[in-house]
Structure formats: structure tokens, C-alpha cells
Amino acid sequence: MAEIIDVDHLYASVAARDRAYLGQAYVGVRSTGIFCTMGCPSRTPLKKNCRFFETVEDCVAAGFRACKRCRPEQ
Ligand SMILES: [Zn+2]
């Protein structure tokens, strides 16, 4: 599974709703079971709940469902 370890850097990007990593990383939120694209307009999750993956398939394999706002599977 391609989980991205550099959480600090990517979380800063999520908190800023920065789209620089759009298509290169996805964020799974443990508390909700949802994963999002980078730059999703949904409320910023707590850092401790975030896991980052390289592909949609990795997120699904880890048990996350796609966000209905940013639709990462498309
Ligand atoms: Zn989203």
C-alpha cells in the first residue's frame, strides 16, 4: 500500500486547502472513514485523524469511502 509518510507537509496543504498536490495525494480521515482530494472544501480534519495515500485505490484498500463533495474517484 502506498501510504505517504510526510504527514506534516501534506497536512499543512490540507489545512490551507492548497491544491498543489491535487492528483498526487489523497487524504483519508480516520474519524469519518472518508477520503478526499487535496484542496477539498470540507472542514479540515484533525491532523491525528489524517492518513495520506498516493492513489484512490490505496484509499479504498485502506477502507475509506470517497468524499461526496470533492469526488476523488473521478
Ligand atoms: Zn472531499
XYZ file of C-alpha atoms and ligand atoms in Angstrom:
75
model
C 0.000 0.000 0.000
C 1.386 3.399 -0.963
C 0.844 5.356 2.196
C 2.641 8.697 2.297
C 4.632 9.275 5.457
C 5.331 13.003 5.105
C 2.194 13.920 7.040
C 3.312 17.333 8.338
C 3.867 18.746 4.885
C 0.664 17.352 3.398
C -1.456 18.267 6.391
C -0.359 21.898 6.037
C -1.575 21.692 2.457
C -4.941 20.251 3.562
C -5.387 22.942 6.221
C -4.686 25.649 3.636
C -6.987 23.967 1.053
C -4.000 24.173 -1.226
C -4.449 22.296 -4.498
C -0.739 21.897 -5.256
C -0.921 18.145 -4.595
C -4.189 17.565 -6.396
C -3.941 14.212 -8.146
C -0.678 13.330 -6.372
C -2.044 12.617 -2.915
C -5.351 11.816 -1.183
C -6.230 12.252 2.448
C -8.165 9.624 4.382
C -9.852 10.754 7.595
C -9.985 8.059 10.249
C -12.795 9.689 12.246
C -15.202 9.774 9.284
C -13.913 6.928 7.083
C -13.934 9.309 4.109
C -11.103 10.189 1.757
C -10.702 13.451 -0.144
C -8.674 15.104 -2.835
C -6.122 17.677 -1.752
C -7.912 21.029 -1.659
C -11.352 19.639 -0.734
C -13.574 22.425 0.650
C -14.841 20.245 3.535
C -13.932 21.160 7.118
C -10.273 20.499 7.892
C -9.928 17.250 9.847
C -7.719 16.870 12.890
C -4.168 16.005 11.984
C -4.175 12.884 14.140
C -7.059 11.522 12.071
C -5.373 12.015 8.694
C -3.660 9.371 6.614
C -2.252 10.148 3.176
C -2.157 7.904 0.136
C -0.813 8.160 -3.403
C -3.870 6.802 -5.226
C -7.632 6.404 -4.912
C -7.118 2.626 -4.967
C -4.863 2.844 -1.920
C -7.522 4.780 -0.022
C -10.194 2.240 -0.895
C -7.880 -0.633 0.036
C -7.359 1.020 3.434
C -11.134 1.042 3.971
C -12.022 4.652 3.138
C -15.034 5.815 1.108
C -14.907 8.661 -1.431
C -15.988 12.145 -0.327
C -19.238 13.325 -1.924
C -18.054 16.929 -2.154
C -14.736 16.597 -3.978
C -15.434 13.228 -5.649
C -11.854 11.913 -5.653
C -12.804 8.836 -7.691
C -13.442 10.965 -10.781
Zn -13.664 15.877 -0.023
